[in-house]
Amino acid sequence: MPRINEQSQVNKKSGWELHLRTQLIEKGLSCALIMGVEGNIWAQVGIRMDPSEAVNIVALFQNPSSAYSLGIVIGGVKHFVTSANAKMIRGSKQGTMIIAAKTAKTVLLGIIREEPNAARAMPFIAGNGEVLVGEYADYLRSIHF
């Protein structure tokens, strides 16, 4: 049986996973992840990121201009950065779009994979992913997270 502190971590993680599912995945993103600004992964849905890759993504926000040369690396695959600033970094590679947004305490990561044969309830365009991640980041900022 987990100790109180361990149970707290389990509840925290499952709570964040539920948020990712309801606020991002169910609205059309393929994968989502939330981590602390130190790079510790809090929850992830549809993706398994190496902890060192998480730390590297957080570091991109410290010097956004470096993101263009370093790219966003997930699963050992480098995604090319198309725009970067202190609040949001966007990248893409072969039918995959990545949106990362930073708040005071978190970094959100949303991934959209084009799936040409997949049936969707509504058409989903890449710009919608940026809106979803951006709005969720704005919500977290509004509650000082």
PDB file of C-alpha atoms in Angstrom, residues 24 28-35 47 49 57 61 72 74 79-80 82-83 87-92 96-102 107-113 124-135 137:
ATOM      1  CA  LEU A  24      -6.710  18.145 -25.265  1.00  0.00           C
ATOM      2  CA  GLY A  28      -8.588  16.311 -31.242  1.00  0.00           C
ATOM      3  CA  LEU A  29      -4.927  16.105 -30.256  1.00  0.00           C
ATOM      4  CA  SER A  30      -3.163  12.792 -30.861  1.00  0.00           C
ATOM      5  CA  CYS A  31      -0.902  12.988 -27.787  1.00  0.00           C
ATOM      6  CA  ALA A  32      -0.365  15.319 -24.851  1.00  0.00           C
ATOM      7  CA  LEU A  33       2.070  15.735 -21.987  1.00  0.00           C
ATOM      8  CA  ILE A  34       2.480  18.038 -19.001  1.00  0.00           C
ATOM      9  CA  MET A  35       5.707  18.529 -17.088  1.00  0.00           C
ATOM     10  CA  ILE A  47       3.356   9.388 -25.783  1.00  0.00           C
ATOM     11  CA  MET A  49       9.001  10.733 -23.595  1.00  0.00           C
ATOM     12  CA  ILE A  57      12.388  20.891 -24.257  1.00  0.00           C
ATOM     13  CA  PHE A  61      12.203  28.101 -23.502  1.00  0.00           C
ATOM     14  CA  ILE A  72      12.259  19.465 -30.610  1.00  0.00           C
ATOM     15  CA  ILE A  74      10.821  13.292 -29.084  1.00  0.00           C
ATOM     16  CA  HIS A  79      11.204  17.883 -35.286  1.00  0.00           C
ATOM     17  CA  PHE A  80      12.022  21.136 -37.019  1.00  0.00           C
ATOM     18  CA  THR A  82       8.866  26.640 -37.208  1.00  0.00           C
ATOM     19  CA  SER A  83       8.444  29.349 -34.552  1.00  0.00           C
ATOM     20  CA  LYS A  87       5.668  31.201 -24.271  1.00  0.00           C
ATOM     21  CA  MET A  88       5.220  28.845 -27.242  1.00  0.00           C
ATOM     22  CA  ILE A  89       7.354  26.709 -29.534  1.00  0.00           C
ATOM     23  CA  ARG A  90       5.968  25.039 -32.655  1.00  0.00           C
ATOM     24  CA  GLY A  91       7.588  22.289 -34.670  1.00  0.00           C
ATOM     25  CA  SER A  92       6.787  19.739 -37.332  1.00  0.00           C
ATOM     26  CA  THR A  96       3.370  15.542 -37.220  1.00  0.00           C
ATOM     27  CA  MET A  97       2.918  18.931 -35.587  1.00  0.00           C
ATOM     28  CA  ILE A  98       4.176  19.692 -32.084  1.00  0.00           C
ATOM     29  CA  ILE A  99       3.062  22.598 -29.931  1.00  0.00           C
ATOM     30  CA  ALA A 100       4.814  23.332 -26.627  1.00  0.00           C
ATOM     31  CA  ALA A 101       3.573  26.053 -24.287  1.00  0.00           C
ATOM     32  CA  LYS A 102       5.207  27.281 -21.084  1.00  0.00           C
ATOM     33  CA  VAL A 107       5.292  23.037 -19.941  1.00  0.00           C
ATOM     34  CA  LEU A 108       2.464  21.561 -22.017  1.00  0.00           C
ATOM     35  CA  LEU A 109       3.129  19.526 -25.101  1.00  0.00           C
ATOM     36  CA  GLY A 110       0.502  18.723 -27.700  1.00  0.00           C
ATOM     37  CA  ILE A 111       1.058  16.523 -30.740  1.00  0.00           C
ATOM     38  CA  ILE A 112      -1.088  16.207 -33.835  1.00  0.00           C
ATOM     39  CA  ARG A 113      -0.409  13.368 -36.221  1.00  0.00           C
ATOM     40  CA  PHE A 124      -9.204  18.688 -37.398  1.00  0.00           C
ATOM     41  CA  ILE A 125      -6.647  21.097 -38.726  1.00  0.00           C
ATOM     42  CA  ALA A 126      -3.238  21.731 -37.229  1.00  0.00           C
ATOM     43  CA  GLY A 127      -4.092  25.311 -36.235  1.00  0.00           C
ATOM     44  CA  ASN A 128      -6.771  23.938 -33.907  1.00  0.00           C
ATOM     45  CA  GLY A 129      -4.053  22.130 -31.942  1.00  0.00           C
ATOM     46  CA  GLU A 130      -2.238  25.385 -31.369  1.00  0.00           C
ATOM     47  CA  VAL A 131      -5.471  26.954 -30.138  1.00  0.00           C
ATOM     48  CA  LEU A 132      -6.199  24.034 -27.780  1.00  0.00           C
ATOM     49  CA  VAL A 133      -2.722  24.025 -26.246  1.00  0.00           C
ATOM     50  CA  GLY A 134      -2.660  27.815 -26.084  1.00  0.00           C
ATOM     51  CA  GLU A 135      -6.060  28.059 -24.394  1.00  0.00           C
ATOM     52  CA  ALA A 137      -1.875  27.177 -21.133  1.00  0.00           C
TER      53      ALA A 137
END
